[in-house]
Tab-separated table of C-alpha atoms in Angstrom:
chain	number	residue	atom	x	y	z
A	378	UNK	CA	20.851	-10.052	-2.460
A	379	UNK	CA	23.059	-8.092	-4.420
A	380	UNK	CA	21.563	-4.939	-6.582
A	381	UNK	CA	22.384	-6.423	-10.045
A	382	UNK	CA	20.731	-9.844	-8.590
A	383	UNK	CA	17.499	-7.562	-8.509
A	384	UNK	CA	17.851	-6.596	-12.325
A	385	UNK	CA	17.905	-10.258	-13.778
A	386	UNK	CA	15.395	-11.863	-11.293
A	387	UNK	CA	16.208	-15.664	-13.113
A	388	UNK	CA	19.618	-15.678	-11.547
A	389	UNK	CA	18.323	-16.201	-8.160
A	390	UNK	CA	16.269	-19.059	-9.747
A	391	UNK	CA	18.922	-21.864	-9.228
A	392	UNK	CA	19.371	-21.314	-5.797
A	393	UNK	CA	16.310	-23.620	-4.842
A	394	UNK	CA	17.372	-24.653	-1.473
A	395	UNK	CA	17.603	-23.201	1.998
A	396	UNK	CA	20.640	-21.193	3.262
A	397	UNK	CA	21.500	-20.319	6.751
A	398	UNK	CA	20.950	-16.774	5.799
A	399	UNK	CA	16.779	-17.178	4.925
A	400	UNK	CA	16.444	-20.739	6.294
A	401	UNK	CA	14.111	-21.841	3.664
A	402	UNK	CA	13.710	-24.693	0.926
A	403	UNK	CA	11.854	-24.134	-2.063
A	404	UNK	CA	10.151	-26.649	-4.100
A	405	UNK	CA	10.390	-26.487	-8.260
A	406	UNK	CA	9.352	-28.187	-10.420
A	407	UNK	CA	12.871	-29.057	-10.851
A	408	UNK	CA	13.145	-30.378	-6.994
A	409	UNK	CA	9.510	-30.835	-6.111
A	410	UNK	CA	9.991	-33.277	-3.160
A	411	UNK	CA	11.976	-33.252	0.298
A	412	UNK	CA	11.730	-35.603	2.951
A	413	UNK	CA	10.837	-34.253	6.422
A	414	UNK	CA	12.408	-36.738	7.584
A	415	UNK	CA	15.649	-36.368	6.835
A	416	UNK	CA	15.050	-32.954	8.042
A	417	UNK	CA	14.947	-33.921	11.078
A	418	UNK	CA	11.496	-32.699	11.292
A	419	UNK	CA	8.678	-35.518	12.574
A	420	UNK	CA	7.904	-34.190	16.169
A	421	UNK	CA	5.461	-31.380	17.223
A	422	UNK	CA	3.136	-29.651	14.681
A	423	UNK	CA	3.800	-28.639	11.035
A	424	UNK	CA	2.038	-25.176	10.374
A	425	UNK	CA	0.756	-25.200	6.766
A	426	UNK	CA	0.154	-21.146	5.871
A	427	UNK	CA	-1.436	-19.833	2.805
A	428	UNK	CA	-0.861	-15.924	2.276
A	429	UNK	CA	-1.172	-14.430	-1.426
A	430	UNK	CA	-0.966	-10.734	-2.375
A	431	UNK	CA	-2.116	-8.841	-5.776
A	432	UNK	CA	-0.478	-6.626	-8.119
A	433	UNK	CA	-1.577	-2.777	-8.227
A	434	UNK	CA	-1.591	-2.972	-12.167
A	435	UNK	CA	-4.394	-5.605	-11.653
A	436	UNK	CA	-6.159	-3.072	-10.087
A	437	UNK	CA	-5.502	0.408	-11.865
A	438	UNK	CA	-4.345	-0.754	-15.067
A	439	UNK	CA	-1.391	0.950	-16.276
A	440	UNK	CA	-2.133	4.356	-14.559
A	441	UNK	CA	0.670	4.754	-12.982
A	442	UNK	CA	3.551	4.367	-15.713
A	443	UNK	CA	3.878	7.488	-15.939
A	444	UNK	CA	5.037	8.091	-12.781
A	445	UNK	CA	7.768	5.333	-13.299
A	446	UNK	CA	9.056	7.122	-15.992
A	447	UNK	CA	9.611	9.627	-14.118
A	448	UNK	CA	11.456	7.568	-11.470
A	449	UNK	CA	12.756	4.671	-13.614
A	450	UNK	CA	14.346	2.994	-11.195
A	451	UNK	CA	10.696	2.065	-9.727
A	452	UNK	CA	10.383	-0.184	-12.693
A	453	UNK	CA	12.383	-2.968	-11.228
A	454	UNK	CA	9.985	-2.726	-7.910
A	455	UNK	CA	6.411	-3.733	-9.016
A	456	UNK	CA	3.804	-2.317	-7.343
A	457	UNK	CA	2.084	-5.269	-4.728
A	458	UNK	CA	-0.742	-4.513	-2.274
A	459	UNK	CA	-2.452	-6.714	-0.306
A	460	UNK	CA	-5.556	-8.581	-1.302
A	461	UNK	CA	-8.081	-6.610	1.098
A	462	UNK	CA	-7.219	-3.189	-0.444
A	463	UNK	CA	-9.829	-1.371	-1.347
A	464	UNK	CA	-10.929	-1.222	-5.085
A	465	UNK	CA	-9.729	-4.866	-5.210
A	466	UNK	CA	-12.387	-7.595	-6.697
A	467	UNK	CA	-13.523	-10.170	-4.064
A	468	UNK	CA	-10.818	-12.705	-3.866
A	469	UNK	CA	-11.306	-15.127	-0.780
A	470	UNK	CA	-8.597	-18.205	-0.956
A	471	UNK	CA	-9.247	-20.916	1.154
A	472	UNK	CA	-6.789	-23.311	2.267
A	473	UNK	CA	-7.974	-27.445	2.585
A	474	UNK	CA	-6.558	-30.472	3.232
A	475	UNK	CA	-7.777	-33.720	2.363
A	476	UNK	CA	-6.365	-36.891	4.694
A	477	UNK	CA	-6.100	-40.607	4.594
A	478	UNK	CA	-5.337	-42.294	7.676
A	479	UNK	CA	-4.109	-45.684	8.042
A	480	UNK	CA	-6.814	-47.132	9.130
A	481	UNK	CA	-8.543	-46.077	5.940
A	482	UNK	CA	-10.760	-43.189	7.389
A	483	UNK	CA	-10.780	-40.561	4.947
A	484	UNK	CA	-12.140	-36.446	5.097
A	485	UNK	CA	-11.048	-33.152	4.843
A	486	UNK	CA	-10.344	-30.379	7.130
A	487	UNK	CA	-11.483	-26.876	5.142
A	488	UNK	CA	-13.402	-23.823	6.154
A	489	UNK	CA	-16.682	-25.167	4.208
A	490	UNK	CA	-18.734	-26.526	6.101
A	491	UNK	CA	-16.706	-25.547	9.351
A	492	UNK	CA	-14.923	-28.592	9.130
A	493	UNK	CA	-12.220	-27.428	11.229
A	494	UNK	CA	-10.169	-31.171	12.183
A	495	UNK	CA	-9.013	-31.760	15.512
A	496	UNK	CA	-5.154	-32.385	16.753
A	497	UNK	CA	-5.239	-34.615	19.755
A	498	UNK	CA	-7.797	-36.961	18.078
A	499	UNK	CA	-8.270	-37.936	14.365
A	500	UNK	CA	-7.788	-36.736	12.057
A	501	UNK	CA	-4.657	-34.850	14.045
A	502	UNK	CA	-5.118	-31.744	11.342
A	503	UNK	CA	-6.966	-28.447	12.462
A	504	UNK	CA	-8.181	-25.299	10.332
A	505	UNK	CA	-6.990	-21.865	12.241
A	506	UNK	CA	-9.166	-19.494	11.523
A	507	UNK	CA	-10.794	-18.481	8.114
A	508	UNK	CA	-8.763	-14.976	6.541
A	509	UNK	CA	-10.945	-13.543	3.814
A	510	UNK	CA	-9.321	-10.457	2.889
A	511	UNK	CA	-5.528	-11.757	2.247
A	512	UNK	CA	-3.956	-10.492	5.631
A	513	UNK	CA	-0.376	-11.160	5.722
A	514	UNK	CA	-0.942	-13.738	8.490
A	515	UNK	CA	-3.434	-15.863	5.845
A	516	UNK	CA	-4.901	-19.124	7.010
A	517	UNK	CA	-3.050	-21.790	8.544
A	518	UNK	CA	-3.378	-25.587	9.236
A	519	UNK	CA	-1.382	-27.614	11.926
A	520	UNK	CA	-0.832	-30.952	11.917
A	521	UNK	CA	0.319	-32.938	14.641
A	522	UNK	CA	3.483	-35.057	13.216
A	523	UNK	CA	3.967	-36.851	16.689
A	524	UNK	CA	0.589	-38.964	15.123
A	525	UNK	CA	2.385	-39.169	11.892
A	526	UNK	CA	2.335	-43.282	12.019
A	527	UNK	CA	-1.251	-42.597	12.160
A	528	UNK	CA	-1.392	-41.074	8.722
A	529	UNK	CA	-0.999	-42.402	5.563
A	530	UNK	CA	-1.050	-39.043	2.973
A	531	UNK	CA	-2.065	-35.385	2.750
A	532	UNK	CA	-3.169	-33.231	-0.078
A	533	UNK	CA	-3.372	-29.686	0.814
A	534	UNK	CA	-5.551	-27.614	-1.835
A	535	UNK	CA	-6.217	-24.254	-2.376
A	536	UNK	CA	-9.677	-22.880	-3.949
A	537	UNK	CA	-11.393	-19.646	-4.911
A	538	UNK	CA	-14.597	-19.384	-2.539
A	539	UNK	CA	-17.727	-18.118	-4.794
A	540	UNK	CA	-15.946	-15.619	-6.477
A	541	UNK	CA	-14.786	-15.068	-10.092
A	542	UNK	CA	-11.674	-16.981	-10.719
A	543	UNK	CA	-8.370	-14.816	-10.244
A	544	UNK	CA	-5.514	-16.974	-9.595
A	545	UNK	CA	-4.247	-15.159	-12.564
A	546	UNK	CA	-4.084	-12.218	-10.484
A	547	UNK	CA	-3.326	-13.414	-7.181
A	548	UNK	CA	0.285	-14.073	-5.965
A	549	UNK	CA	-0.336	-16.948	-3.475
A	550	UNK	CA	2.305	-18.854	-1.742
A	551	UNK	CA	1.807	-21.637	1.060
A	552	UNK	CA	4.574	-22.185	3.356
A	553	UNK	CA	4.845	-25.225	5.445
A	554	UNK	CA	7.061	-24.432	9.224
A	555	UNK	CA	8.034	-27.774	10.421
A	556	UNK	CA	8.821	-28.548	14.233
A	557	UNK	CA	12.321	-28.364	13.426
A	558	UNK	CA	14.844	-27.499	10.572
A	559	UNK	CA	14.046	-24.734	7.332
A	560	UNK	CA	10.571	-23.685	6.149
A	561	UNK	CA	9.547	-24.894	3.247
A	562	UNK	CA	8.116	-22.803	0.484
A	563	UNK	CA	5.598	-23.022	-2.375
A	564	UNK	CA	4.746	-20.834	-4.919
A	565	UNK	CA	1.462	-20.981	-7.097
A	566	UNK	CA	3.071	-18.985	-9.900
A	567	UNK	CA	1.750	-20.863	-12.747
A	568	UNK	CA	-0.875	-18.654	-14.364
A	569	UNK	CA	-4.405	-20.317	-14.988
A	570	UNK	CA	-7.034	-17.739	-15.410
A	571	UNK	CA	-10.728	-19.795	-15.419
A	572	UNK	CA	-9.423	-22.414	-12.500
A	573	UNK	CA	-10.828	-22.532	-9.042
A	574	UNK	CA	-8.596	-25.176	-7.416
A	575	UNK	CA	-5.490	-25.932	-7.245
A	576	UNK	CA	-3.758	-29.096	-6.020
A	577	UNK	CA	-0.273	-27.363	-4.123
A	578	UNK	CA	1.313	-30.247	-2.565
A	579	UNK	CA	1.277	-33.600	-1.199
A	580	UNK	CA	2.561	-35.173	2.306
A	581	UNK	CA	2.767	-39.377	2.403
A	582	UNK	CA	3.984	-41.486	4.550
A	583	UNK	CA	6.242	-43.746	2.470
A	584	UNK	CA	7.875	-46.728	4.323
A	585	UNK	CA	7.701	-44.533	7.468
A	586	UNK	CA	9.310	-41.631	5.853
A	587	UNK	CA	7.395	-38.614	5.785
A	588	UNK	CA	7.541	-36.992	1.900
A	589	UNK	CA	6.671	-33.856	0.966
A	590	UNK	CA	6.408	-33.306	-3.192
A	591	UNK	CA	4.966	-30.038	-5.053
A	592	UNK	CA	1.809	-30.488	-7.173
A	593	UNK	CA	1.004	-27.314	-8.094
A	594	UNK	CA	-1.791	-28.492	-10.466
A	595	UNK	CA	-4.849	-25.939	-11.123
A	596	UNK	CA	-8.330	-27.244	-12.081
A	597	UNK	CA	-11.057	-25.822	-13.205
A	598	UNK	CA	-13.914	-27.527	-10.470
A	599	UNK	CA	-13.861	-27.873	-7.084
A	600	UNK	CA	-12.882	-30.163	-4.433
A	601	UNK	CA	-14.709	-33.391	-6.107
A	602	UNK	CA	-12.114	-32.490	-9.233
A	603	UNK	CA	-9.309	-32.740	-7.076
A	604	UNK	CA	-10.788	-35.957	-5.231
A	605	UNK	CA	-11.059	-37.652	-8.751
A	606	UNK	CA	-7.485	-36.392	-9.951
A	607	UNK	CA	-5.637	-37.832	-7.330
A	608	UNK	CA	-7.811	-40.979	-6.408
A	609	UNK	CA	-9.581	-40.032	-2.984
A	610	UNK	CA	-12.819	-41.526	-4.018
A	611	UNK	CA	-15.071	-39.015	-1.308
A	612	UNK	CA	-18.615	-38.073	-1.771
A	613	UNK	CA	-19.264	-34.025	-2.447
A	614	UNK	CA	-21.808	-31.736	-2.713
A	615	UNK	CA	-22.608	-27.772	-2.237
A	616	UNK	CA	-20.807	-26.722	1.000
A	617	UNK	CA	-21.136	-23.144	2.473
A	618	UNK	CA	-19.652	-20.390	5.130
A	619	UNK	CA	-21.202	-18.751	7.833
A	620	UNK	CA	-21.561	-14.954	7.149
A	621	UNK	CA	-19.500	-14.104	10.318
């Protein structure tokens, strides 16, 4: 990227779609769906990651302007740290998914509850691990796309875990790897300062073509809010972590 590209961030903005040199699509809310299909991307396992970072001025306030007056070229290069600095309020993301097979079964894979999925047997989606502190490897969820006949949609979520909302404050982006062809990128840039969820993208199975379309939709409840929004019709109640 050029240095003057850096200076007026919105002309990158309409370059939405992958190029050979980052190998990445993004979804807009201009272009909020791609088929994986047409990707060429339906064997193997898709890798769903969630990673998110925080600004230092959310931390320190505006302590250190006076050192960028100093240097002013440091103005153009905010400050970011990631979320498990110390200093930092307790953020802890989680990343969910909530499936519908074909057969009608219905769940969700999410670290409450240590409902971690399974990929050789229904529902073909499994939880990796459970990253509290924002490490830059975040959480991840596979699912296993050579079952993908045996699904009928997706909705990946993201919540705040027990913690005072901050997804005003939190950078978060989920990236979906494919099997095969670009990454594909979401951003939950939209501020929304008192929500706890946030509905950040769908996957359906549409006449055997696999679609994936950007929601990006904060709430201000939990999983049952998302359930209700989108029609999943799933009983909730109070789920919890294990303190390890």
């Amino acid at each position: 990227m050029a240095f003057w590209d850096s200076l007026w961030p919105r002309r990158e903005a309409q370059f939405e779609s992958g190029t050979a040199s980052t190998s990445s699509i993004v979804l807009s809310k201009r272009h909020a769906t791609v088929s994986l299909t047409k990707q060429g991307a339906l064997t193997g396992n898709l890798r769903v990651n969630l990673s998110w970072r925080m600004r230092t001025s959310d931390i320190e306030g505006r302590s250190r302007q006076s050192g960028r007056l100093l240097r002013p070229m440091k103005l153009f290069r905010p400050d970011v740290v990631q979320a498990h600095t110390q200093g930092m309020v307790n953020v802890d993301l989680d990343l969910g998914c909530m499936y519908e097979l074909k057969d009608g079964t219905k769940g969700v894979v999410q670290p409450l509850g240590n409902l971690i999925g399974d990929l050789n047997v229904p529902p073909y989606i499994r939880l990796s691990g459970d990253d509290r502190f924002g490490a830059p490897s975040g959480e991840t969820v596979y699912v296993n796309l050579d079952q993908r006949d045996q699904i009928k949609r997706l909705l990946f979520f993201v919540y705040i875990y027990d913690q005072t909302p901050a997804f005003d404050r939190t950078h978060a982006k989920v990236t979906l790897y494919p099997g095969n062809g670009p990454r594909i990128e979401i951003e939950l840039d939209e501020r929304a300062p008192q929500a706890r969820s946030c509905a950040v993208f769908t996957l359906e199975n549409i006449k055997d073509e696999l679609i994936v379309r950007r929601e990006v939709k904060f709430v201000y409840g939990f999983q049952s809010e998302l359930d209700r929004l989108y029609g999943w019709g799933m009983q909730w109640g109070r789920g919890y972590k294990s303190r390890t």
